[in-house]
């Protein structure tokens, strides 16, 4: 999308900068931190490494690994898909999972959040309005009817196939690591 590129360049807006100054870089993600992370990874998902891109935009306040692990955990919770965003076959499914969680957190925080969280959401929806609208429209066009048993089964098959190849890949990598250690 066009809105995407605009946000990927330059410094994050002031209200996010303010948020960044409070990131500790360790421990649990706060609600607003999680929103920022998911938004930045979502924006950068078409780049070669959305995690590295997010890490830079967060001014390295969180490690690339912790960002990746958090995203992978969310994707797994939402879809059962292992290994997050970086595989072409399942990227759209993973992206939808991310978008769903982001939307849910935004809705939750704007209803149940603390004062600062609520004003953060206000600023977010104002500043990123174009992006959020465009992402929502993209998401809608990709939605499949999960009540259709054939489509549902297709998705299950894609995820199972992807998980199998992911685990094989990991085993191969672990095998290589073991060989290197032994030498």
JSON list of C-alpha atoms in Angstrom, two decimals:
[
{"chain": "A", "resi": 1, "resn": "UNK", "atom": "CA", "xyz": [0.00, 0.00, 0.00]},
{"chain": "A", "resi": 2, "resn": "UNK", "atom": "CA", "xyz": [1.01, 3.61, -0.51]},
{"chain": "A", "resi": 3, "resn": "UNK", "atom": "CA", "xyz": [0.39, 4.66, 3.09]},
{"chain": "A", "resi": 4, "resn": "UNK", "atom": "CA", "xyz": [2.86, 2.02, 4.20]},
{"chain": "A", "resi": 5, "resn": "UNK", "atom": "CA", "xyz": [6.01, 3.52, 2.69]},
{"chain": "A", "resi": 6, "resn": "UNK", "atom": "CA", "xyz": [5.26, 6.96, 4.09]},
{"chain": "A", "resi": 7, "resn": "UNK", "atom": "CA", "xyz": [5.40, 5.71, 7.67]},
{"chain": "A", "resi": 8, "resn": "UNK", "atom": "CA", "xyz": [8.48, 3.55, 7.29]},
{"chain": "A", "resi": 9, "resn": "UNK", "atom": "CA", "xyz": [10.81, 6.45, 6.70]},
{"chain": "A", "resi": 10, "resn": "UNK", "atom": "CA", "xyz": [11.89, 8.99, 9.26]},
{"chain": "A", "resi": 11, "resn": "UNK", "atom": "CA", "xyz": [11.41, 9.12, 13.00]},
{"chain": "A", "resi": 12, "resn": "UNK", "atom": "CA", "xyz": [8.24, 7.83, 14.64]},
{"chain": "A", "resi": 13, "resn": "UNK", "atom": "CA", "xyz": [5.85, 10.66, 15.62]},
{"chain": "A", "resi": 14, "resn": "UNK", "atom": "CA", "xyz": [6.27, 12.51, 18.92]},
{"chain": "A", "resi": 15, "resn": "UNK", "atom": "CA", "xyz": [3.68, 10.57, 20.88]},
{"chain": "A", "resi": 16, "resn": "UNK", "atom": "CA", "xyz": [5.52, 7.33, 19.95]},
{"chain": "A", "resi": 17, "resn": "UNK", "atom": "CA", "xyz": [8.91, 8.91, 20.73]},
{"chain": "A", "resi": 18, "resn": "UNK", "atom": "CA", "xyz": [7.58, 9.74, 24.18]},
{"chain": "A", "resi": 19, "resn": "UNK", "atom": "CA", "xyz": [6.51, 6.12, 24.55]},
{"chain": "A", "resi": 20, "resn": "UNK", "atom": "CA", "xyz": [9.94, 4.88, 23.41]},
{"chain": "A", "resi": 21, "resn": "UNK", "atom": "CA", "xyz": [11.68, 6.84, 26.14]},
{"chain": "A", "resi": 22, "resn": "UNK", "atom": "CA", "xyz": [9.82, 4.69, 28.67]},
{"chain": "A", "resi": 23, "resn": "UNK", "atom": "CA", "xyz": [10.61, 1.31, 27.12]},
{"chain": "A", "resi": 24, "resn": "UNK", "atom": "CA", "xyz": [12.78, -0.70, 29.46]},
{"chain": "A", "resi": 25, "resn": "UNK", "atom": "CA", "xyz": [13.75, -3.27, 26.85]},
{"chain": "A", "resi": 26, "resn": "UNK", "atom": "CA", "xyz": [13.16, -6.16, 29.24]},
{"chain": "A", "resi": 27, "resn": "UNK", "atom": "CA", "xyz": [10.24, -7.93, 30.87]},
{"chain": "A", "resi": 28, "resn": "UNK", "atom": "CA", "xyz": [6.64, -7.98, 29.67]},
{"chain": "A", "resi": 29, "resn": "UNK", "atom": "CA", "xyz": [5.50, -5.66, 26.90]},
{"chain": "A", "resi": 30, "resn": "UNK", "atom": "CA", "xyz": [3.18, -2.90, 28.11]},
{"chain": "A", "resi": 31, "resn": "UNK", "atom": "CA", "xyz": [-0.07, -2.41, 26.17]},
{"chain": "A", "resi": 32, "resn": "UNK", "atom": "CA", "xyz": [1.21, 0.67, 24.35]},
{"chain": "A", "resi": 33, "resn": "UNK", "atom": "CA", "xyz": [4.58, -0.94, 23.66]},
{"chain": "A", "resi": 34, "resn": "UNK", "atom": "CA", "xyz": [2.88, -3.96, 22.18]},
{"chain": "A", "resi": 35, "resn": "UNK", "atom": "CA", "xyz": [0.73, -1.73, 19.96]},
{"chain": "A", "resi": 36, "resn": "UNK", "atom": "CA", "xyz": [3.81, 0.09, 18.68]},
{"chain": "A", "resi": 37, "resn": "UNK", "atom": "CA", "xyz": [5.67, -3.18, 18.05]},
{"chain": "A", "resi": 38, "resn": "UNK", "atom": "CA", "xyz": [2.77, -4.80, 16.21]},
{"chain": "A", "resi": 39, "resn": "UNK", "atom": "CA", "xyz": [2.12, -1.68, 14.15]},
{"chain": "A", "resi": 40, "resn": "UNK", "atom": "CA", "xyz": [5.76, -1.34, 13.12]},
{"chain": "A", "resi": 41, "resn": "UNK", "atom": "CA", "xyz": [6.15, -5.04, 12.28]},
{"chain": "A", "resi": 42, "resn": "UNK", "atom": "CA", "xyz": [2.86, -4.96, 10.38]},
{"chain": "A", "resi": 43, "resn": "UNK", "atom": "CA", "xyz": [4.01, -1.95, 8.36]},
{"chain": "A", "resi": 44, "resn": "UNK", "atom": "CA", "xyz": [7.35, -3.55, 7.58]},
{"chain": "A", "resi": 45, "resn": "UNK", "atom": "CA", "xyz": [6.15, -7.06, 6.78]},
{"chain": "A", "resi": 46, "resn": "UNK", "atom": "CA", "xyz": [6.84, -6.69, 3.04]},
{"chain": "A", "resi": 47, "resn": "UNK", "atom": "CA", "xyz": [10.47, -5.81, 3.73]},
{"chain": "A", "resi": 48, "resn": "UNK", "atom": "CA", "xyz": [13.04, -8.59, 3.84]},
{"chain": "A", "resi": 49, "resn": "UNK", "atom": "CA", "xyz": [13.18, -8.55, 7.62]},
{"chain": "A", "resi": 50, "resn": "UNK", "atom": "CA", "xyz": [10.29, -6.81, 9.35]},
{"chain": "A", "resi": 51, "resn": "UNK", "atom": "CA", "xyz": [11.79, -7.58, 12.78]},
{"chain": "A", "resi": 52, "resn": "UNK", "atom": "CA", "xyz": [15.04, -5.76, 12.01]},
{"chain": "A", "resi": 53, "resn": "UNK", "atom": "CA", "xyz": [13.07, -2.87, 10.58]},
{"chain": "A", "resi": 54, "resn": "UNK", "atom": "CA", "xyz": [10.90, -2.66, 13.69]},
{"chain": "A", "resi": 55, "resn": "UNK", "atom": "CA", "xyz": [13.99, -2.92, 15.93]},
{"chain": "A", "resi": 56, "resn": "UNK", "atom": "CA", "xyz": [15.53, 0.12, 14.20]},
{"chain": "A", "resi": 57, "resn": "UNK", "atom": "CA", "xyz": [12.33, 2.14, 14.42]},
{"chain": "A", "resi": 58, "resn": "UNK", "atom": "CA", "xyz": [12.07, 1.32, 18.13]},
{"chain": "A", "resi": 59, "resn": "UNK", "atom": "CA", "xyz": [15.55, 2.87, 18.40]},
{"chain": "A", "resi": 60, "resn": "UNK", "atom": "CA", "xyz": [16.86, -0.52, 19.55]},
{"chain": "A", "resi": 61, "resn": "UNK", "atom": "CA", "xyz": [14.94, -0.29, 22.83]},
{"chain": "A", "resi": 62, "resn": "UNK", "atom": "CA", "xyz": [13.89, -3.94, 22.45]},
{"chain": "A", "resi": 63, "resn": "UNK", "atom": "CA", "xyz": [16.05, -6.70, 21.01]},
{"chain": "A", "resi": 64, "resn": "UNK", "atom": "CA", "xyz": [15.23, -8.01, 17.56]},
{"chain": "A", "resi": 65, "resn": "UNK", "atom": "CA", "xyz": [14.88, -11.47, 19.13]},
{"chain": "A", "resi": 66, "resn": "UNK", "atom": "CA", "xyz": [12.32, -10.35, 21.70]},
{"chain": "A", "resi": 67, "resn": "UNK", "atom": "CA", "xyz": [10.29, -8.65, 18.95]},
{"chain": "A", "resi": 68, "resn": "UNK", "atom": "CA", "xyz": [10.40, -11.77, 16.77]},
{"chain": "A", "resi": 69, "resn": "UNK", "atom": "CA", "xyz": [9.49, -14.07, 19.67]},
{"chain": "A", "resi": 70, "resn": "UNK", "atom": "CA", "xyz": [6.54, -11.90, 20.66]},
{"chain": "A", "resi": 71, "resn": "UNK", "atom": "CA", "xyz": [5.21, -11.77, 17.09]},
{"chain": "A", "resi": 72, "resn": "UNK", "atom": "CA", "xyz": [5.71, -15.52, 16.58]},
{"chain": "A", "resi": 73, "resn": "UNK", "atom": "CA", "xyz": [3.87, -16.25, 19.82]},
{"chain": "A", "resi": 74, "resn": "UNK", "atom": "CA", "xyz": [0.91, -14.10, 18.76]},
{"chain": "A", "resi": 75, "resn": "UNK", "atom": "CA", "xyz": [0.78, -15.66, 15.29]},
{"chain": "A", "resi": 76, "resn": "UNK", "atom": "CA", "xyz": [0.88, -19.14, 16.86]},
{"chain": "A", "resi": 77, "resn": "UNK", "atom": "CA", "xyz": [-1.91, -18.27, 19.33]},
{"chain": "A", "resi": 78, "resn": "UNK", "atom": "CA", "xyz": [-4.12, -16.84, 16.58]},
{"chain": "A", "resi": 79, "resn": "UNK", "atom": "CA", "xyz": [-3.54, -19.41, 13.83]},
{"chain": "A", "resi": 80, "resn": "UNK", "atom": "CA", "xyz": [-1.51, -22.38, 15.06]},
{"chain": "A", "resi": 81, "resn": "UNK", "atom": "CA", "xyz": [1.22, -21.32, 12.63]},
{"chain": "A", "resi": 82, "resn": "UNK", "atom": "CA", "xyz": [4.82, -21.76, 13.75]},
{"chain": "A", "resi": 83, "resn": "UNK", "atom": "CA", "xyz": [7.63, -19.37, 12.88]},
{"chain": "A", "resi": 84, "resn": "UNK", "atom": "CA", "xyz": [5.92, -16.04, 12.38]},
{"chain": "A", "resi": 85, "resn": "UNK", "atom": "CA", "xyz": [5.96, -13.90, 9.26]},
{"chain": "A", "resi": 86, "resn": "UNK", "atom": "CA", "xyz": [8.91, -14.75, 7.15]},
{"chain": "A", "resi": 87, "resn": "UNK", "atom": "CA", "xyz": [7.61, -17.50, 4.87]},
{"chain": "A", "resi": 88, "resn": "UNK", "atom": "CA", "xyz": [5.98, -16.55, 1.58]},
{"chain": "A", "resi": 89, "resn": "UNK", "atom": "CA", "xyz": [3.35, -19.29, 1.65]},
{"chain": "A", "resi": 90, "resn": "UNK", "atom": "CA", "xyz": [1.88, -18.23, 4.98]},
{"chain": "A", "resi": 91, "resn": "UNK", "atom": "CA", "xyz": [2.81, -14.56, 5.18]},
{"chain": "A", "resi": 92, "resn": "UNK", "atom": "CA", "xyz": [-0.73, -13.32, 4.55]},
{"chain": "A", "resi": 93, "resn": "UNK", "atom": "CA", "xyz": [-2.17, -15.67, 7.20]},
{"chain": "A", "resi": 94, "resn": "UNK", "atom": "CA", "xyz": [0.44, -14.53, 9.72]},
{"chain": "A", "resi": 95, "resn": "UNK", "atom": "CA", "xyz": [-0.16, -10.91, 8.82]},
{"chain": "A", "resi": 96, "resn": "UNK", "atom": "CA", "xyz": [-3.90, -11.29, 9.40]},
{"chain": "A", "resi": 97, "resn": "UNK", "atom": "CA", "xyz": [-3.20, -12.80, 12.81]},
{"chain": "A", "resi": 98, "resn": "UNK", "atom": "CA", "xyz": [-1.06, -9.80, 13.65]},
{"chain": "A", "resi": 99, "resn": "UNK", "atom": "CA", "xyz": [-3.69, -7.37, 12.42]},
{"chain": "A", "resi": 100, "resn": "UNK", "atom": "CA", "xyz": [-6.42, -9.13, 14.43]},
{"chain": "A", "resi": 101, "resn": "UNK", "atom": "CA", "xyz": [-4.41, -8.92, 17.62]},
{"chain": "A", "resi": 102, "resn": "UNK", "atom": "CA", "xyz": [-3.49, -5.29, 16.99]},
{"chain": "A", "resi": 103, "resn": "UNK", "atom": "CA", "xyz": [-7.16, -4.37, 16.45]},
{"chain": "A", "resi": 104, "resn": "UNK", "atom": "CA", "xyz": [-8.21, -6.25, 19.59]},
{"chain": "A", "resi": 105, "resn": "UNK", "atom": "CA", "xyz": [-5.61, -4.53, 21.74]},
{"chain": "A", "resi": 106, "resn": "UNK", "atom": "CA", "xyz": [-6.52, -1.09, 20.36]},
{"chain": "A", "resi": 107, "resn": "UNK", "atom": "CA", "xyz": [-10.23, -1.69, 21.06]},
{"chain": "A", "resi": 108, "resn": "UNK", "atom": "CA", "xyz": [-9.47, -3.06, 24.53]},
{"chain": "A", "resi": 109, "resn": "UNK", "atom": "CA", "xyz": [-7.15, -0.17, 25.45]},
{"chain": "A", "resi": 110, "resn": "UNK", "atom": "CA", "xyz": [-9.56, 2.50, 24.19]},
{"chain": "A", "resi": 111, "resn": "UNK", "atom": "CA", "xyz": [-12.32, 1.00, 26.37]},
{"chain": "A", "resi": 112, "resn": "UNK", "atom": "CA", "xyz": [-10.54, -0.39, 29.42]},
{"chain": "A", "resi": 113, "resn": "UNK", "atom": "CA", "xyz": [-7.17, 1.35, 29.32]},
{"chain": "A", "resi": 114, "resn": "UNK", "atom": "CA", "xyz": [-5.68, 3.85, 31.75]},
{"chain": "A", "resi": 115, "resn": "UNK", "atom": "CA", "xyz": [-5.83, 7.59, 30.95]},
{"chain": "A", "resi": 116, "resn": "UNK", "atom": "CA", "xyz": [-2.39, 7.64, 29.30]},
{"chain": "A", "resi": 117, "resn": "UNK", "atom": "CA", "xyz": [-3.23, 4.49, 27.29]},
{"chain": "A", "resi": 118, "resn": "UNK", "atom": "CA", "xyz": [-6.47, 6.04, 26.07]},
{"chain": "A", "resi": 119, "resn": "UNK", "atom": "CA", "xyz": [-4.78, 9.26, 24.97]},
{"chain": "A", "resi": 120, "resn": "UNK", "atom": "CA", "xyz": [-2.08, 7.19, 23.26]},
{"chain": "A", "resi": 121, "resn": "UNK", "atom": "CA", "xyz": [-4.80, 5.37, 21.27]},
{"chain": "A", "resi": 122, "resn": "UNK", "atom": "CA", "xyz": [-6.37, 8.71, 20.33]},
{"chain": "A", "resi": 123, "resn": "UNK", "atom": "CA", "xyz": [-3.05, 9.98, 19.00]},
{"chain": "A", "resi": 124, "resn": "UNK", "atom": "CA", "xyz": [-2.39, 6.68, 17.24]},
{"chain": "A", "resi": 125, "resn": "UNK", "atom": "CA", "xyz": [-5.71, 6.58, 15.41]},
{"chain": "A", "resi": 126, "resn": "UNK", "atom": "CA", "xyz": [-5.35, 10.23, 14.44]},
{"chain": "A", "resi": 127, "resn": "UNK", "atom": "CA", "xyz": [-1.77, 10.00, 13.24]},
{"chain": "A", "resi": 128, "resn": "UNK", "atom": "CA", "xyz": [-1.98, 6.59, 11.58]},
{"chain": "A", "resi": 129, "resn": "UNK", "atom": "CA", "xyz": [-5.55, 6.95, 10.35]},
{"chain": "A", "resi": 130, "resn": "UNK", "atom": "CA", "xyz": [-4.68, 6.43, 6.66]},
{"chain": "A", "resi": 131, "resn": "UNK", "atom": "CA", "xyz": [-2.53, 3.44, 7.41]},
{"chain": "A", "resi": 132, "resn": "UNK", "atom": "CA", "xyz": [-5.05, 1.80, 9.74]},
{"chain": "A", "resi": 133, "resn": "UNK", "atom": "CA", "xyz": [-7.88, 2.30, 7.22]},
{"chain": "A", "resi": 134, "resn": "UNK", "atom": "CA", "xyz": [-5.81, 0.92, 4.37]},
{"chain": "A", "resi": 135, "resn": "UNK", "atom": "CA", "xyz": [-4.63, -2.06, 6.40]},
{"chain": "A", "resi": 136, "resn": "UNK", "atom": "CA", "xyz": [-8.21, -2.81, 7.44]},
{"chain": "A", "resi": 137, "resn": "UNK", "atom": "CA", "xyz": [-9.35, -2.69, 3.79]},
{"chain": "A", "resi": 138, "resn": "UNK", "atom": "CA", "xyz": [-6.47, -5.03, 2.79]},
{"chain": "A", "resi": 139, "resn": "UNK", "atom": "CA", "xyz": [-7.46, -7.37, 5.56]},
{"chain": "A", "resi": 140, "resn": "UNK", "atom": "CA", "xyz": [-11.12, -7.38, 4.45]},
{"chain": "A", "resi": 141, "resn": "UNK", "atom": "CA", "xyz": [-10.21, -8.28, 0.86]},
{"chain": "A", "resi": 142, "resn": "UNK", "atom": "CA", "xyz": [-8.14, -11.23, 2.10]},
{"chain": "A", "resi": 143, "resn": "UNK", "atom": "CA", "xyz": [-10.71, -12.60, 4.51]},
{"chain": "A", "resi": 144, "resn": "UNK", "atom": "CA", "xyz": [-11.88, -16.12, 3.79]},
{"chain": "A", "resi": 145, "resn": "UNK", "atom": "CA", "xyz": [-15.22, -17.48, 4.87]},
{"chain": "A", "resi": 146, "resn": "UNK", "atom": "CA", "xyz": [-14.24, -19.87, 7.66]},
{"chain": "A", "resi": 147, "resn": "UNK", "atom": "CA", "xyz": [-17.78, -21.33, 7.69]},
{"chain": "A", "resi": 148, "resn": "UNK", "atom": "CA", "xyz": [-17.02, -22.77, 4.25]},
{"chain": "A", "resi": 149, "resn": "UNK", "atom": "CA", "xyz": [-15.60, -26.22, 5.13]},
{"chain": "A", "resi": 150, "resn": "UNK", "atom": "CA", "xyz": [-13.56, -26.47, 1.91]},
{"chain": "A", "resi": 151, "resn": "UNK", "atom": "CA", "xyz": [-11.86, -23.09, 2.39]},
{"chain": "A", "resi": 152, "resn": "UNK", "atom": "CA", "xyz": [-11.31, -23.81, 6.07]},
{"chain": "A", "resi": 153, "resn": "UNK", "atom": "CA", "xyz": [-9.68, -27.15, 5.26]},
{"chain": "A", "resi": 154, "resn": "UNK", "atom": "CA", "xyz": [-7.48, -25.49, 2.62]},
{"chain": "A", "resi": 155, "resn": "UNK", "atom": "CA", "xyz": [-6.20, -23.08, 5.23]},
{"chain": "A", "resi": 156, "resn": "UNK", "atom": "CA", "xyz": [-5.60, -25.89, 7.72]},
{"chain": "A", "resi": 157, "resn": "UNK", "atom": "CA", "xyz": [-3.65, -27.78, 5.03]},
{"chain": "A", "resi": 158, "resn": "UNK", "atom": "CA", "xyz": [-1.51, -24.73, 4.21]},
{"chain": "A", "resi": 159, "resn": "UNK", "atom": "CA", "xyz": [-0.67, -24.25, 7.89]},
{"chain": "A", "resi": 160, "resn": "UNK", "atom": "CA", "xyz": [0.09, -27.95, 8.48]},
{"chain": "A", "resi": 161, "resn": "UNK", "atom": "CA", "xyz": [2.30, -28.12, 5.38]},
{"chain": "A", "resi": 162, "resn": "UNK", "atom": "CA", "xyz": [4.11, -24.92, 6.37]},
{"chain": "A", "resi": 163, "resn": "UNK", "atom": "CA", "xyz": [4.63, -26.15, 9.94]},
{"chain": "A", "resi": 164, "resn": "UNK", "atom": "CA", "xyz": [6.05, -29.43, 8.67]},
{"chain": "A", "resi": 165, "resn": "UNK", "atom": "CA", "xyz": [8.57, -27.70, 6.40]},
{"chain": "A", "resi": 166, "resn": "UNK", "atom": "CA", "xyz": [9.39, -25.19, 9.15]},
{"chain": "A", "resi": 167, "resn": "UNK", "atom": "CA", "xyz": [10.18, -27.99, 11.61]},
{"chain": "A", "resi": 168, "resn": "UNK", "atom": "CA", "xyz": [12.26, -29.83, 9.00]},
{"chain": "A", "resi": 169, "resn": "UNK", "atom": "CA", "xyz": [14.19, -26.62, 8.34]},
{"chain": "A", "resi": 170, "resn": "UNK", "atom": "CA", "xyz": [14.78, -26.13, 12.06]},
{"chain": "A", "resi": 171, "resn": "UNK", "atom": "CA", "xyz": [15.98, -29.72, 12.44]},
{"chain": "A", "resi": 172, "resn": "UNK", "atom": "CA", "xyz": [18.39, -29.23, 9.56]},
{"chain": "A", "resi": 173, "resn": "UNK", "atom": "CA", "xyz": [19.70, -25.99, 11.10]},
{"chain": "A", "resi": 174, "resn": "UNK", "atom": "CA", "xyz": [20.03, -27.62, 14.53]},
{"chain": "A", "resi": 175, "resn": "UNK", "atom": "CA", "xyz": [21.86, -30.54, 12.90]},
{"chain": "A", "resi": 176, "resn": "UNK", "atom": "CA", "xyz": [24.27, -28.12, 11.24]},
{"chain": "A", "resi": 177, "resn": "UNK", "atom": "CA", "xyz": [24.82, -26.34, 14.56]},
{"chain": "A", "resi": 178, "resn": "UNK", "atom": "CA", "xyz": [25.62, -29.68, 16.23]},
{"chain": "A", "resi": 179, "resn": "UNK", "atom": "CA", "xyz": [28.10, -30.58, 13.47]},
{"chain": "A", "resi": 180, "resn": "UNK", "atom": "CA", "xyz": [29.86, -27.23, 13.84]},
{"chain": "A", "resi": 181, "resn": "UNK", "atom": "CA", "xyz": [30.10, -27.76, 17.61]},
{"chain": "A", "resi": 182, "resn": "UNK", "atom": "CA", "xyz": [31.55, -31.26, 17.18]},
{"chain": "A", "resi": 183, "resn": "UNK", "atom": "CA", "xyz": [34.27, -30.17, 14.73]}
]
